[in-house]
Coordinates of N, CA and C in Angstrom, one line a residue:
X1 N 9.1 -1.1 29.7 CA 9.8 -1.3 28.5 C 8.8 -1.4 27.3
X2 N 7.9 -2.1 27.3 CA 7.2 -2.4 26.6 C 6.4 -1.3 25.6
X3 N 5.9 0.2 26.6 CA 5.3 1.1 26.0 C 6.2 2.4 25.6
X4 N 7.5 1.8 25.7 CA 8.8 2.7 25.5 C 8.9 2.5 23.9
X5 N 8.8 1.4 23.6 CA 9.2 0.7 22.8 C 8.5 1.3 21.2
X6 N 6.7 1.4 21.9 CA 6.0 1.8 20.6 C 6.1 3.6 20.9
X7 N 6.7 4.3 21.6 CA 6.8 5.9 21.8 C 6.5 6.6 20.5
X8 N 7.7 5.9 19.2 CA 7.7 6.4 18.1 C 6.3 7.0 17.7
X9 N 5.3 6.0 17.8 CA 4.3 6.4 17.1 C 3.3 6.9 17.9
X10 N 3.9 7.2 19.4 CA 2.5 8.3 20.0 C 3.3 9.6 19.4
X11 N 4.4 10.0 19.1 CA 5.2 10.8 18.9 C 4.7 11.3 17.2
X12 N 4.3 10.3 16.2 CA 3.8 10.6 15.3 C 2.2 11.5 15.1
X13 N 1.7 11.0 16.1 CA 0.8 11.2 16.7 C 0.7 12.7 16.9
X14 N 1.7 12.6 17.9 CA 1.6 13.9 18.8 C 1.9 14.7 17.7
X15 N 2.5 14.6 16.6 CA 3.1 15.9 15.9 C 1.8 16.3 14.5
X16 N 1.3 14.8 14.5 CA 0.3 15.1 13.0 C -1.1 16.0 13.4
X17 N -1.3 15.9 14.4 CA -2.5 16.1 15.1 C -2.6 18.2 15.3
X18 N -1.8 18.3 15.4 CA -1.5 19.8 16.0 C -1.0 20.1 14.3
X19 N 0.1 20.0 13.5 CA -0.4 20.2 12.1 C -1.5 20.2 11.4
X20 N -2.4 19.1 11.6 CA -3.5 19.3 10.8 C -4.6 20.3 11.4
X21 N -4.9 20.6 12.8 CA -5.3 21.3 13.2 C -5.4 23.2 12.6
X22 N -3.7 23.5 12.7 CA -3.5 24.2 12.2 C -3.4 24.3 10.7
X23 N -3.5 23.9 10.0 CA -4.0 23.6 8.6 C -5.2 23.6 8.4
X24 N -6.2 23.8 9.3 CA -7.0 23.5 9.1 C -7.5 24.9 9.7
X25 N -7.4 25.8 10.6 CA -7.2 27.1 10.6 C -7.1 27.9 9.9
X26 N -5.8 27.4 8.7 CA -5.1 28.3 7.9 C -6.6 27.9 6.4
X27 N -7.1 27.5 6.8 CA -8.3 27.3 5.5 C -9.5 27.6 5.8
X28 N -9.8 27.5 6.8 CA -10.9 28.4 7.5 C -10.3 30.0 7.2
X29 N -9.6 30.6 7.5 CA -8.8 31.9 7.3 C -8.7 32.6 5.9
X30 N -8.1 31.4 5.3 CA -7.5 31.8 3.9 C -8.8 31.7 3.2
X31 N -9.8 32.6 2.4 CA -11.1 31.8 1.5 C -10.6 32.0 0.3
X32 N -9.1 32.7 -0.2 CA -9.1 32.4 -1.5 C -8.4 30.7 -1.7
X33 N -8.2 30.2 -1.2 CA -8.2 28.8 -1.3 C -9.6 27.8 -1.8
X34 N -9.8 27.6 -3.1 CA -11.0 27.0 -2.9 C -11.0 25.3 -2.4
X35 N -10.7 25.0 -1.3 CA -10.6 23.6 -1.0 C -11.8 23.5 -0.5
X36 N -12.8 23.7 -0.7 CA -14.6 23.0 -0.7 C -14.4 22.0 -2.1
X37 N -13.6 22.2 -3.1 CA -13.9 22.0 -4.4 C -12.7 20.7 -5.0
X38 N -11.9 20.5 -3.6 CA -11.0 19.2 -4.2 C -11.7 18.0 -3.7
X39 N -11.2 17.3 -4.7 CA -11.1 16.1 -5.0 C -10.9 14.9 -3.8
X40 N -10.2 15.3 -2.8 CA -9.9 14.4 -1.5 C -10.0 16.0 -0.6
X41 N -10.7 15.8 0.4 CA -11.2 16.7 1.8 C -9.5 16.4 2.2
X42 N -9.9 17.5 2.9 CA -8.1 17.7 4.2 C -8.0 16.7 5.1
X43 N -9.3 15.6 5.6 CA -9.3 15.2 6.4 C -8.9 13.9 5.5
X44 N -9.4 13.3 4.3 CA -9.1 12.2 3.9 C -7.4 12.2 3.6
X45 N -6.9 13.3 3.2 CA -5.0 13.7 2.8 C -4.6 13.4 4.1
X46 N -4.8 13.9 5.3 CA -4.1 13.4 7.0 C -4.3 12.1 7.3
X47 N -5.7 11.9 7.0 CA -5.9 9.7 7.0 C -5.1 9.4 6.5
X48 N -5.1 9.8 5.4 CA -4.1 8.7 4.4 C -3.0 8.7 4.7
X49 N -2.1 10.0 4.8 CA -0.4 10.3 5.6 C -0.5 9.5 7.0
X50 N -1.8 9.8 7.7 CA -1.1 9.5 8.7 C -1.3 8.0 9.3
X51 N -2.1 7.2 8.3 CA -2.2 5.4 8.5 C -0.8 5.1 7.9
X52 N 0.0 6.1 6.8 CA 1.1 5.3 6.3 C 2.1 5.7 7.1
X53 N 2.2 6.9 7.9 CA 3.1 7.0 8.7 C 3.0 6.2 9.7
X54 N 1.8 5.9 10.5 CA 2.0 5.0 11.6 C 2.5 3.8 11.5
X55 N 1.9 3.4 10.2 CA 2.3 1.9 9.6 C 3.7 1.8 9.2
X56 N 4.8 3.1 9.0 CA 6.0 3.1 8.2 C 6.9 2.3 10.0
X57 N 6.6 3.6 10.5 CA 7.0 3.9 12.3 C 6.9 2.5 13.1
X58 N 5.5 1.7 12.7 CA 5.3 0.8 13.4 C 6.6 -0.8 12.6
X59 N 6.4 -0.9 11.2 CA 7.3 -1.6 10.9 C 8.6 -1.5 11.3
X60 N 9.3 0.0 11.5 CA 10.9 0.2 11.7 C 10.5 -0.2 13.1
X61 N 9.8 0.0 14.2 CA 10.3 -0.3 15.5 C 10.2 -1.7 15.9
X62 N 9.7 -2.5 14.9 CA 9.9 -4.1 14.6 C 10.6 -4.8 14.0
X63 N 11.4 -3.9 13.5 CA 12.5 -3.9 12.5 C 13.8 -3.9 13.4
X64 N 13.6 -2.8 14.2 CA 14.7 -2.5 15.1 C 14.9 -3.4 16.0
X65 N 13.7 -4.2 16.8 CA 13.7 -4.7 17.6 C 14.2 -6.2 17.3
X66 N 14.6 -6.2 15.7 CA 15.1 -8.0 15.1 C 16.8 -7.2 14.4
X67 N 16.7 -6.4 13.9 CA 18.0 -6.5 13.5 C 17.8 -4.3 13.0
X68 N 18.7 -3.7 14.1 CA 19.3 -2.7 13.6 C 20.1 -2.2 12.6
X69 N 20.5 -3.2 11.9 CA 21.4 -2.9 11.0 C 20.4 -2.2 9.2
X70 N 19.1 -3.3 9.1 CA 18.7 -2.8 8.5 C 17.2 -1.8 8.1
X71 N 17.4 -1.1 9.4 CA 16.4 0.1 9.6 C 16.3 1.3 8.7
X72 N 17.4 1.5 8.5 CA 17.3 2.3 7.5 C 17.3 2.2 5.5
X73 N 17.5 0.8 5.6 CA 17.1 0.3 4.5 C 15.8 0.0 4.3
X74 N 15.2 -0.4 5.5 CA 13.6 -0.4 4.9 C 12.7 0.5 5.2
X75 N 13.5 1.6 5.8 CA 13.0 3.3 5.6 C 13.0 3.8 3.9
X76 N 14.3 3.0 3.4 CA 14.4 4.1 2.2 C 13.5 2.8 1.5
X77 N 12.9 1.6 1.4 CA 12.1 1.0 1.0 C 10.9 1.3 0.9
X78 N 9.9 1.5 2.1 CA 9.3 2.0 2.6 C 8.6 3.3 2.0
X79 N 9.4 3.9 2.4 CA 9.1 5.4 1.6 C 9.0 5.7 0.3
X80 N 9.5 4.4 -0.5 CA 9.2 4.5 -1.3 C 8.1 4.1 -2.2
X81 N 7.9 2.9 -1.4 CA 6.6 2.3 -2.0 C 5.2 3.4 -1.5
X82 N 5.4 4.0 -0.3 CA 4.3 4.8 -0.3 C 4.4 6.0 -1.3
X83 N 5.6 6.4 -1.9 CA 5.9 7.5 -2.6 C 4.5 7.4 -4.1
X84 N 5.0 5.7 -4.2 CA 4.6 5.1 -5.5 C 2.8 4.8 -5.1
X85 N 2.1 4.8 -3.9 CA 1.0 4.5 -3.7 C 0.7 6.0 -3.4
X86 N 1.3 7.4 -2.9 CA 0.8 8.7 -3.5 C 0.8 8.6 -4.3
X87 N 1.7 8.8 -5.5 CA 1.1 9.3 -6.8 C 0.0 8.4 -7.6
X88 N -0.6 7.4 -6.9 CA -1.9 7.1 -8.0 C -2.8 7.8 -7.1
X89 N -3.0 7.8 -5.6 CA -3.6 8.9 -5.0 C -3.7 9.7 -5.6
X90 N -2.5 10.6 -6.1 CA -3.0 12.0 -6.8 C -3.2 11.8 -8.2
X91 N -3.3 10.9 -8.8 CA -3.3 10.3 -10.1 C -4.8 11.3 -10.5
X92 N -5.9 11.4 -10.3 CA -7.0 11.7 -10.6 C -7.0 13.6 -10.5
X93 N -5.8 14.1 -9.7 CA -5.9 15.7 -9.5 C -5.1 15.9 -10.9
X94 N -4.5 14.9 -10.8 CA -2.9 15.2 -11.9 C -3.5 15.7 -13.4
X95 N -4.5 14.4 -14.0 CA -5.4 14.4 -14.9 C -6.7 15.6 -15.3
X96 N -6.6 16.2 -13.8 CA -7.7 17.3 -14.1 C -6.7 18.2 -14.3
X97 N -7.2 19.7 -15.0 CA -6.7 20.9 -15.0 C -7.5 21.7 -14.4
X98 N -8.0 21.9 -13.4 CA -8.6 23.2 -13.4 C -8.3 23.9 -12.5
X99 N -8.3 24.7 -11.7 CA -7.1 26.4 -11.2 C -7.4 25.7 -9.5
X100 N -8.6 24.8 -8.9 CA -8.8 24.4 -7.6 C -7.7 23.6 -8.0
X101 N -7.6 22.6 -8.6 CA -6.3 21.4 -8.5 C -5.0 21.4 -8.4
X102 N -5.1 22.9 -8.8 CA -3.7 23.1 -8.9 C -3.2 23.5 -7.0
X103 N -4.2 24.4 -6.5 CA -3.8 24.2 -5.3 C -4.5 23.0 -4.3
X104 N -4.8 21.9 -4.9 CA -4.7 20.9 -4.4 C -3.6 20.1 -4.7
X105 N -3.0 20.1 -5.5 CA -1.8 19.4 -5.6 C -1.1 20.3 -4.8
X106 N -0.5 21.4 -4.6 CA 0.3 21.8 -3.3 C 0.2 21.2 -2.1
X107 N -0.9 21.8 -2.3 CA -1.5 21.0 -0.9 C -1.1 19.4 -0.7
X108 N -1.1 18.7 -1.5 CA -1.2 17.2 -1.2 C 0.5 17.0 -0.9
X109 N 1.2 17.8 -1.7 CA 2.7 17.8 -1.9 C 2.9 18.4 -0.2
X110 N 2.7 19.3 0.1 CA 2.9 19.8 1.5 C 2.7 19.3 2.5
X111 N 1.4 18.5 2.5 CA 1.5 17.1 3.8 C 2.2 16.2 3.5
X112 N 2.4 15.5 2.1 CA 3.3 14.6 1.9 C 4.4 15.1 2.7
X113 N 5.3 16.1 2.6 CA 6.4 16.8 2.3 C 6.4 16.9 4.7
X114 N 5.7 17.1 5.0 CA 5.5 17.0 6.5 C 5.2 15.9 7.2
X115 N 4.7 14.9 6.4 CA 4.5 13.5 7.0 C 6.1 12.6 6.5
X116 N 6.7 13.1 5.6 CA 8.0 12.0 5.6 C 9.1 13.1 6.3
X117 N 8.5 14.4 6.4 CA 10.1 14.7 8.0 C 9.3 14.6 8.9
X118 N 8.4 14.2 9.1 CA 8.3 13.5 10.7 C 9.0 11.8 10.9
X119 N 8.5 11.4 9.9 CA 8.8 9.8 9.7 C 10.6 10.2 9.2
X120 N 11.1 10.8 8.7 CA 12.7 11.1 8.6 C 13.4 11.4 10.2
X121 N 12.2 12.3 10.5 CA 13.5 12.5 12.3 C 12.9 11.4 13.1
X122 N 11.8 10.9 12.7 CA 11.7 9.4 14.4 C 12.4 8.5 14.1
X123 N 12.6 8.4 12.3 CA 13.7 6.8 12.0 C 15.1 7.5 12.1
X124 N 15.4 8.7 12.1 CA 17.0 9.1 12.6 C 17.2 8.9 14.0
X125 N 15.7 9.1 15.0 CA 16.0 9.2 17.1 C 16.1 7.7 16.5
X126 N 15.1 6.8 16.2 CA 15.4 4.9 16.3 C 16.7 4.8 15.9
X127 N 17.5 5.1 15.2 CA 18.6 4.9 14.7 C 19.7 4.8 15.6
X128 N 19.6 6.6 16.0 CA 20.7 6.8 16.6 C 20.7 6.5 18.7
X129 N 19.7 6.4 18.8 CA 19.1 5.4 20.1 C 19.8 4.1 20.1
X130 N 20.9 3.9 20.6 CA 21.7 2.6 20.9 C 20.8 2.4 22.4
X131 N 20.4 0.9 22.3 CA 19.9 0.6 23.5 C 20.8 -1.1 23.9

């Protein structure tokens, strides 16, 4: 029971690991991308998603484990206060102009954008998991 319990987050795991990999392919591949030249490495952007996704995942399944009812409220809490600690993260790309930042901000928007549907489908399985 016990290692059932934290699944969510080998599951976060299992899914961030094999994206960033392959992102990381796709930049080795692609050289008109100048990402030598941003501001946060690819590897610091996956740290950072994926300590707040663990940490999002690990709070709901402690959440869940005291009161189901309000799991999905401190999902949409949650998500949002990391929403508000990205954007000072990107605070410093936002302020620069120059043609690399611009596809650094995609970039940072794109893992954002894949680390909250991973963290959206594991808090919909907690959800809908009546145990």
């Amino acid at each position: 029971m016990g290692i059932k319990k934290f699944r969510p987050i080998l599951e976060v795991l299992l899914l961030a690991i094999p994206i960033y990999i392959i992102h990381k392919i796709i930049f080795s591949f692609v050289k008109s991308i100048p990402h030598e030249a941003f501001h946060y490495s690819l590897e610091q952007v996956y740290g950072f998603f994926l300590m707040a996704s663990l940490l999002i995942v690990l709070v709901l399944v402690i959440i869940r484990e005291k009161n189901l009812d309000i799991v999905g409220y401190t999902f949409l809490l949650i998500t949002s206060m990391k929403m508000g600690v990205s954007y000072f993260v990107l605070r410093p790309i936002l302020l620069n102009a120059n043609e690399s930042q611009h596809s650094e901000k995609i970039n940072f928007f794109i893992i954002f954008a894949l680390f909250l549907a991973i963290e959206t489908v594991i808090t919909i399985r907690l959800l809908n998991n009546k145990q």
